[in-house]
Short mmCIF file of C-alpha atoms and ligand atoms in Angstrom, two decimals:
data_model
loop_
_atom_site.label_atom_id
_atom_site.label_comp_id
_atom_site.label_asym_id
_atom_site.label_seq_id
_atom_site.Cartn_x
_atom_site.Cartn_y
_atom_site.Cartn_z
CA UNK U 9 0.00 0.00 0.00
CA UNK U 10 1.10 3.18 -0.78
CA UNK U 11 1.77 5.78 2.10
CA UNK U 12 -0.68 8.48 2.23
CA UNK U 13 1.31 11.92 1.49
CA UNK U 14 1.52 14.11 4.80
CA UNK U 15 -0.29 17.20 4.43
CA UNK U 16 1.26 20.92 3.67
CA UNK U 17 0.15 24.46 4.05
CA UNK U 18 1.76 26.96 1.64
CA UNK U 19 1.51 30.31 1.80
CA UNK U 20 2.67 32.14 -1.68
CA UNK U 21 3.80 35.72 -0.55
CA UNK U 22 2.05 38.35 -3.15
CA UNK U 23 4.13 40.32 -4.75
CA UNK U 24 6.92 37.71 -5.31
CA UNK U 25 9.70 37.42 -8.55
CA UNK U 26 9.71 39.94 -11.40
CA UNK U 27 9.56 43.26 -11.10
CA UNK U 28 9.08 45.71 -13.92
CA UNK U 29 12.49 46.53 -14.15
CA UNK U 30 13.70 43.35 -14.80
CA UNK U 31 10.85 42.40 -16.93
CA UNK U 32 12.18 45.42 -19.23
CA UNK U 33 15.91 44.21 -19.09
CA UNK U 34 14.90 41.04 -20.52
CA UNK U 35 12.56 42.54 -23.63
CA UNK U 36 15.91 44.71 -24.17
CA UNK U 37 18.02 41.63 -24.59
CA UNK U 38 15.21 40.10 -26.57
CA UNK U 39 14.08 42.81 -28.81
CA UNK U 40 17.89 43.44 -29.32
CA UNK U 41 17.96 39.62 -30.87
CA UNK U 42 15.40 40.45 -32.78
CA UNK U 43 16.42 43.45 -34.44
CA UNK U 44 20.35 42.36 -34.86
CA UNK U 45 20.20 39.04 -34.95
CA UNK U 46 22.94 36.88 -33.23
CA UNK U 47 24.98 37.29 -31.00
CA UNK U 48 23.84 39.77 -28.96
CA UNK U 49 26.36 40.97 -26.29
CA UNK U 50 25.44 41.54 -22.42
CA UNK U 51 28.03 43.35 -20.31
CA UNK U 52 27.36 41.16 -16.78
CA UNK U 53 24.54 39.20 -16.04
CA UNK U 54 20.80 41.11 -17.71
CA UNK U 55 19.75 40.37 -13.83
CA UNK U 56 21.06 38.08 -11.04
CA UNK U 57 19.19 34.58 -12.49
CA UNK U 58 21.17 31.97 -13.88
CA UNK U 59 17.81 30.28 -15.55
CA UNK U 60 17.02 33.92 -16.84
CA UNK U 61 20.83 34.11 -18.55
CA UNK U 62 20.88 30.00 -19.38
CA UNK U 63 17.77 31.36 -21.28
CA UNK U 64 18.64 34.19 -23.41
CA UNK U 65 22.32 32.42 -24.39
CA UNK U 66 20.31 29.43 -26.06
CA UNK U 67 18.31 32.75 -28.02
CA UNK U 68 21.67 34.14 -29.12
CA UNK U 69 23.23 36.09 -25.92
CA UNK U 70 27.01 36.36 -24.62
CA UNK U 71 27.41 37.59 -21.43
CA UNK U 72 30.67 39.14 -20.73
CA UNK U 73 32.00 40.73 -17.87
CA UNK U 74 33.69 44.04 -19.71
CA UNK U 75 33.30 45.76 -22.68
CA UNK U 76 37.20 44.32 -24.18
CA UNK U 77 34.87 41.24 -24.69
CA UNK U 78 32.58 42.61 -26.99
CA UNK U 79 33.77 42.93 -30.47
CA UNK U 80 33.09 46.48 -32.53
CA UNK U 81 30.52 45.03 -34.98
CA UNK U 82 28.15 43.51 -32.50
CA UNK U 83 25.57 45.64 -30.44
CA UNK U 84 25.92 45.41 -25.90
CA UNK U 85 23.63 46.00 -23.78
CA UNK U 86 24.09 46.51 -20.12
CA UNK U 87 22.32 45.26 -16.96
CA UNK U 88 19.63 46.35 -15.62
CA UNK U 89 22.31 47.30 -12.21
CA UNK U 90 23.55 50.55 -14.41
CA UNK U 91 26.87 51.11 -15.03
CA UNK U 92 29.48 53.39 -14.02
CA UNK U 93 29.40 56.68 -16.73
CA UNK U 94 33.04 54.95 -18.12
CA UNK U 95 31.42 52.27 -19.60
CA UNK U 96 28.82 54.33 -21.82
CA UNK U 97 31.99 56.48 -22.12
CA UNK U 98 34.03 53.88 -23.93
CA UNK U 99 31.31 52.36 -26.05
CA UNK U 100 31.47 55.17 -27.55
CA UNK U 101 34.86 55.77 -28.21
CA UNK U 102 34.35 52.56 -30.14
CA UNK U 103 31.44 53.76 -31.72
CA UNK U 104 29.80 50.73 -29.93
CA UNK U 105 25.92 50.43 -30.65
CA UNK U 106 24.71 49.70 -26.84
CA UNK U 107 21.39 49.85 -25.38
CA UNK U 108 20.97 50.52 -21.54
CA UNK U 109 18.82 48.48 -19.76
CA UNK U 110 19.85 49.98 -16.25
CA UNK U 111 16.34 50.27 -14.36
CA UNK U 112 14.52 53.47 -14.32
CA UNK U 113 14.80 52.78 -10.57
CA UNK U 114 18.13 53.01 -10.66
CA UNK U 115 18.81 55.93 -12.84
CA UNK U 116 16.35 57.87 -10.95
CA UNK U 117 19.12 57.62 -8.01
CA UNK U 118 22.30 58.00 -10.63
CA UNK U 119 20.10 61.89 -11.57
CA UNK U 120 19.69 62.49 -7.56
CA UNK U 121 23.06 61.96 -6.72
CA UNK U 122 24.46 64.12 -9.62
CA UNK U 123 22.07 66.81 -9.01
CA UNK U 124 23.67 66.92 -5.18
CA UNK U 125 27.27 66.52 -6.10
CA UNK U 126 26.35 69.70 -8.99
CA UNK U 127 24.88 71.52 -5.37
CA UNK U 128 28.33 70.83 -3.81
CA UNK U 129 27.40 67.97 -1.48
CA UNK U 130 28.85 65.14 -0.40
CA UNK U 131 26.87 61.80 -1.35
CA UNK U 132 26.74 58.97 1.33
CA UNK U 133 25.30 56.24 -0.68
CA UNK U 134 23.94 53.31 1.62
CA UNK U 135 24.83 49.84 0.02
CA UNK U 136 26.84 46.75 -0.21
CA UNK U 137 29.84 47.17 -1.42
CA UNK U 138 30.65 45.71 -4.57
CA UNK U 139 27.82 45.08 -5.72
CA UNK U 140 26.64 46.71 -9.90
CA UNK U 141 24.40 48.43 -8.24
CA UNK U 142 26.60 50.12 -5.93
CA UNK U 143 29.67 50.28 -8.46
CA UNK U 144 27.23 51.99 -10.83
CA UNK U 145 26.22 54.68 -8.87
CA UNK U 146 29.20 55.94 -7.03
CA UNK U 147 30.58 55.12 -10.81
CA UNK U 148 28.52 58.83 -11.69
CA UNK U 149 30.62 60.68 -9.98
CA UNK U 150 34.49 61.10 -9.52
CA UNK U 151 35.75 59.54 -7.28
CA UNK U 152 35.59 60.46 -3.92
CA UNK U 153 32.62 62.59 -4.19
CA UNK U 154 30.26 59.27 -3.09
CA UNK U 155 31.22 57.62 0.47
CA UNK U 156 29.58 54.31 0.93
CA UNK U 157 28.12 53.14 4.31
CA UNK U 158 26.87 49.06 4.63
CA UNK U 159 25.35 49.09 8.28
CA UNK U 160 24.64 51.55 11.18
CA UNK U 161 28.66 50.92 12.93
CA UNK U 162 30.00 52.52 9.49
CA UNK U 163 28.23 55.68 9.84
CA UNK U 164 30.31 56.06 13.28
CA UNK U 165 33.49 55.84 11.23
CA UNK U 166 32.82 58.26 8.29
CA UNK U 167 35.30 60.85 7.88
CA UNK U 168 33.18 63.83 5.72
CA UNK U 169 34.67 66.66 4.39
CA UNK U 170 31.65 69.27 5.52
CA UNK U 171 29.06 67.72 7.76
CA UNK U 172 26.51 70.67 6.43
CA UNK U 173 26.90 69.73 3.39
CA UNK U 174 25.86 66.30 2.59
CA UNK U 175 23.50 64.19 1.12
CA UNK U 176 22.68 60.50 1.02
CA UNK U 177 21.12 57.98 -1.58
CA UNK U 178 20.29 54.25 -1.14
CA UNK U 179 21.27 51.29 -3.15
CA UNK U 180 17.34 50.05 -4.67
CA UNK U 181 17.71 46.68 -3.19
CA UNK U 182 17.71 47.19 0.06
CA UNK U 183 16.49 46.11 3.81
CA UNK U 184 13.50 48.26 4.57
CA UNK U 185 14.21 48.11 7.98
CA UNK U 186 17.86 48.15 8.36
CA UNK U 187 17.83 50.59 6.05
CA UNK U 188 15.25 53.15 8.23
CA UNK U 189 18.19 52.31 11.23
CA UNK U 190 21.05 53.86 9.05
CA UNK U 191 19.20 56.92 7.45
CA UNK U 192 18.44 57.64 11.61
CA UNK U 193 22.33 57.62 12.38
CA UNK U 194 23.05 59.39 9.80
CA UNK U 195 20.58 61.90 10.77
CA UNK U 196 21.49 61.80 14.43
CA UNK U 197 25.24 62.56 13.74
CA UNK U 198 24.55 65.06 10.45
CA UNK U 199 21.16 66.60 11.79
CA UNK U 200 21.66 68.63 8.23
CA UNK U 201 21.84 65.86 5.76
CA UNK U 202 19.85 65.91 2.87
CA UNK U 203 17.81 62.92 1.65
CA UNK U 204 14.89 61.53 -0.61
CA UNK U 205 11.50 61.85 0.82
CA UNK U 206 11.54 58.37 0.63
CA UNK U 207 14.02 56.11 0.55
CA UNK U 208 15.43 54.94 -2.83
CA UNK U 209 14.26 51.19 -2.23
CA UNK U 210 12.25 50.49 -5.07
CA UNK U 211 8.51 49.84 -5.07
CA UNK U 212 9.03 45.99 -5.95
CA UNK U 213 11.64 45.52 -2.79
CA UNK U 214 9.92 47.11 -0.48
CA UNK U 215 6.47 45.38 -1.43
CA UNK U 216 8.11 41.72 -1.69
CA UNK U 217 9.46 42.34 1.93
CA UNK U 218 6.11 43.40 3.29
CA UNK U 219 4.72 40.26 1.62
CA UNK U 220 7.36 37.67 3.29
CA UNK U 221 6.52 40.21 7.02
CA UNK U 222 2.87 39.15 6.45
CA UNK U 223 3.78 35.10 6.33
CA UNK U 224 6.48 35.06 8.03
CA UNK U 225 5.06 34.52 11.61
CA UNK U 226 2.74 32.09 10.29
CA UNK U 227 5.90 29.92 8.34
CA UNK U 228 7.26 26.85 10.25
CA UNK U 229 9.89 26.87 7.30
CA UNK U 230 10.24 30.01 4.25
CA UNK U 231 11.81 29.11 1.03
CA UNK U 232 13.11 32.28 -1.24
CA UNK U 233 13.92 31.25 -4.68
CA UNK U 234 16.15 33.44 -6.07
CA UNK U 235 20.22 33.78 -6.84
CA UNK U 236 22.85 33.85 -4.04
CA UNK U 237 24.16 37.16 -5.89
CA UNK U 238 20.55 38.69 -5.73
CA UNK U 239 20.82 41.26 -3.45
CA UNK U 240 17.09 41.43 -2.71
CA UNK U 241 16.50 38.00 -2.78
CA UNK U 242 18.81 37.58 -0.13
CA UNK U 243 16.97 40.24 2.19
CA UNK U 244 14.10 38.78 1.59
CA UNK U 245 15.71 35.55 3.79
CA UNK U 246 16.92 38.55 6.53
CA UNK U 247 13.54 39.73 6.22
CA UNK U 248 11.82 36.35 7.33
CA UNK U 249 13.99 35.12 9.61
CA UNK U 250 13.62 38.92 11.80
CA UNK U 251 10.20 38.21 11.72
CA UNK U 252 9.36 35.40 13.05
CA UNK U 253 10.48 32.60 10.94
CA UNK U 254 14.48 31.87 11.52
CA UNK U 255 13.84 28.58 8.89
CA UNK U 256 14.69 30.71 5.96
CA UNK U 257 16.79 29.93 3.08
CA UNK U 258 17.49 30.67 -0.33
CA UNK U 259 16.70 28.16 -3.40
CA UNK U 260 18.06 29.20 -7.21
CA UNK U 261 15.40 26.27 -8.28
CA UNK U 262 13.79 23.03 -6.89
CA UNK U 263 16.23 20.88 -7.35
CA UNK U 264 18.49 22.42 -4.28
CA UNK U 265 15.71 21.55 -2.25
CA UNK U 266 16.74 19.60 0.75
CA UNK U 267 13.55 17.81 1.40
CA UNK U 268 14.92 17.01 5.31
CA UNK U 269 15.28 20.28 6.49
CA UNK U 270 11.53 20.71 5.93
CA UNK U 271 10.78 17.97 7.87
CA UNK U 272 8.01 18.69 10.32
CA UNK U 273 6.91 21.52 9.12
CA UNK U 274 2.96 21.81 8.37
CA UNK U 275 3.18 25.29 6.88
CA UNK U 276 5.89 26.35 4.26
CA UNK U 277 6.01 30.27 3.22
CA UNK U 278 7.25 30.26 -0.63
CA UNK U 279 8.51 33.76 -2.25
CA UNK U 280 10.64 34.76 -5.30
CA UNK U 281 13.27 37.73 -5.53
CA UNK U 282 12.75 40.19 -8.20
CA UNK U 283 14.90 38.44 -10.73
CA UNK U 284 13.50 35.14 -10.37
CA UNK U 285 10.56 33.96 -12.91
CA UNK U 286 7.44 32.54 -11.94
CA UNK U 287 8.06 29.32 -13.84
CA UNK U 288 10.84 28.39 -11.20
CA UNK U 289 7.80 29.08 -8.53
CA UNK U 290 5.84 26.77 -10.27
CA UNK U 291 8.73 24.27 -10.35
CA UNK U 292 8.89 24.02 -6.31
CA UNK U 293 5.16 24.16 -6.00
CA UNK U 294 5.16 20.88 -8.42
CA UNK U 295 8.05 19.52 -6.69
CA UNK U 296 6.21 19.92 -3.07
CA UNK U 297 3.06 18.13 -4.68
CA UNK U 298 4.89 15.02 -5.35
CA UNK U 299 6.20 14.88 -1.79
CA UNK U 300 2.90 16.98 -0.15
CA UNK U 301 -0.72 16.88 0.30
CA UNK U 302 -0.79 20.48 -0.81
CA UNK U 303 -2.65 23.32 0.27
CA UNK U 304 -2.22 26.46 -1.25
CA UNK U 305 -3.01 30.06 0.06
CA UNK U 306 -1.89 33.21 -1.81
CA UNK U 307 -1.48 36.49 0.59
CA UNK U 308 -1.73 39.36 -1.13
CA UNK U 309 -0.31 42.60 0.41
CA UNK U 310 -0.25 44.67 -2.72
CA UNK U 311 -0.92 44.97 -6.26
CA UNK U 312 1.64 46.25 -9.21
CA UNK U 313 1.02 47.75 -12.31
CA UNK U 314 4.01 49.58 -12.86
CA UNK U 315 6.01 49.06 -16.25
CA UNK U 316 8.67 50.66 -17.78
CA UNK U 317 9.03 51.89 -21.42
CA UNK U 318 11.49 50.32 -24.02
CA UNK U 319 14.76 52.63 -25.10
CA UNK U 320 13.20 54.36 -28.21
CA UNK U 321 15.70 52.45 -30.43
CA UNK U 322 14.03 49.27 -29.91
CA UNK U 323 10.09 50.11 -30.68
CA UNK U 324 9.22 49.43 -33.69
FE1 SF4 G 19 14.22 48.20 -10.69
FE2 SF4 G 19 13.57 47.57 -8.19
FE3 SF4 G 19 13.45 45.74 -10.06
FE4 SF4 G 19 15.83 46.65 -9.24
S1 SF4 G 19 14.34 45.47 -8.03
S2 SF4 G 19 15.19 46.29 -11.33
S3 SF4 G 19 15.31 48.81 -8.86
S4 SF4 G 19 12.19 47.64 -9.95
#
């Protein structure tokens, strides 16, 4: 006799996986194919997914790390991260044809921080360093004129040329929460800093993180599926494990699914970071059913309807 499959709860955080700037990255990349044929070149991964890169290389994508790598015929694009102004700078020295699929997000911040460093402040750009995202942006302006903090014991340690004259930016990918702890020490040691109304975390982050908040204390075990270089994927594991579920981890796709560690649980919260595609939701969802007596609730803290335009070069 077969055994009867033990019963499963799942809660599907809503919003979870792509947001509209990485839906836009990938029509770039796409349309690009389309217009110029093979190859297509892609200066670092379109967006942290190796299923979303595996993809577009069997349609006719290279990925490359650095512009040396992309020969002068062939058009590049570059990732929806942004990229520091050299890049843009030496594509067209070589009279490179490129298309930029930074996110408007993210340019949004590259425009803030210019317009403070053109006001004669000092940018403190809260971020993880090394990241595109980060290199991008403190890539818009010379060097030195962006100081980088990661966490609230850096802000202690920053040495600022004039403490009235300063302004900070956030990387878009951020902790909501840790990131409301920095802005406050920087405010309590520069009371005259200068910030966005909001922070820069982008609508998607901020509303996949208030999704996993709402499951969280009702997970016995959360699975994020998502890259280990996704920097909001990875928050998104911070995020449920501060809130009341510390059996969090990070999944690029079923198949890295160790089935023990979800051993006695009865309720299993599933979410996807913004550069993760619903298919490889679906995927783990299928792969639970085989194992599971499923039961499947969807909780919905907000809806999206934001897209982004294509670069005018690519619409037809
Ligand atoms: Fe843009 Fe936010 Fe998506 Fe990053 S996570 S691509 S900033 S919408």
């Amino acid at each position: 006799m077969v055994a009867a499959k033990k019963p499963i709860k799942i809660l599907l955080a809503s919003p979870r996986g792509f947001c509209a700037g990485v839906e836009r990255a990938i029509q770039i990349v796409e349309r690009a194919l389309e217009l110029y044929g093979r190859p297509v070149y892609v200066r670092h991964e379109i967006v942290h997914n190796r299923f979303v890169v595996e993809t577009l290389e069997t349609k006719g994508a290279i990925f490359v790390e650095e512009l040396d790598q992309v020969p002068d015929e062939r058009p590049v694009v570059f990732s929806a991260h942004g990229v520091p102004k050299s890049v843009p700078a030496e594509a067209d020295s070589r009279k490179l044809l490129y298309l930029d699929a930074t996110c408007p997000l993210v340019s949004k911040v590259h425009r803030e921080a210019e317009r403070h460093f053109d006001s004669g402040r000092t940018i403190i750009l809260i971020g993880h360093a090394g990241h595109p995202e980060v290199v991008g942006t403190m890539g818009q302006l010379p060097a030195g004129a962006v100081l980088l903090v990661e966490d609230v014991g850096q802000v202690a340690m920053l040495a600022v040329p004039d403490p009235l004259n300063l302004a900070y930016a956030t990387q878009t990918t951020l902790s909501v929460d840790d990131t409301v702890a920095i802005v406050a020490a920087l405010r309590r040691r520069f009371p005259a800093i200068r910030g966005p109304k909001m922070e820069d975390i982008c609508y998607a982050t901020t509303n996949r993180q208030a999704a996993v908040k709402a499951i969280a204390p009702r997970c016995d075990a959360l699975v994020v599926v998502g890259a280990p270089n996704s920097s909001n994927s990875r928050r998104l594991v911070e995020v449920a494990a501060n809130n009341g579920c510390a059996r969090s981890r990070l999944i690029q796709r079923a198949s890295d699914m160790d089935w023990a560690w979800l051993d006695g649980a009865r309720c299993l919260g599933i979410t996807a970071g913004a550069s993760a595609p619903e298919t490889l939701v679906d995927e783990l969802i299928a792969a639970c059913r085989e194992r599971y007596e499923l039961e499947i609730e969807e909780v919905r803290m907000a809806e999206e309807s934001v897209v982004f335009k294509l670069p005018r070069a690519l619409v037809a």
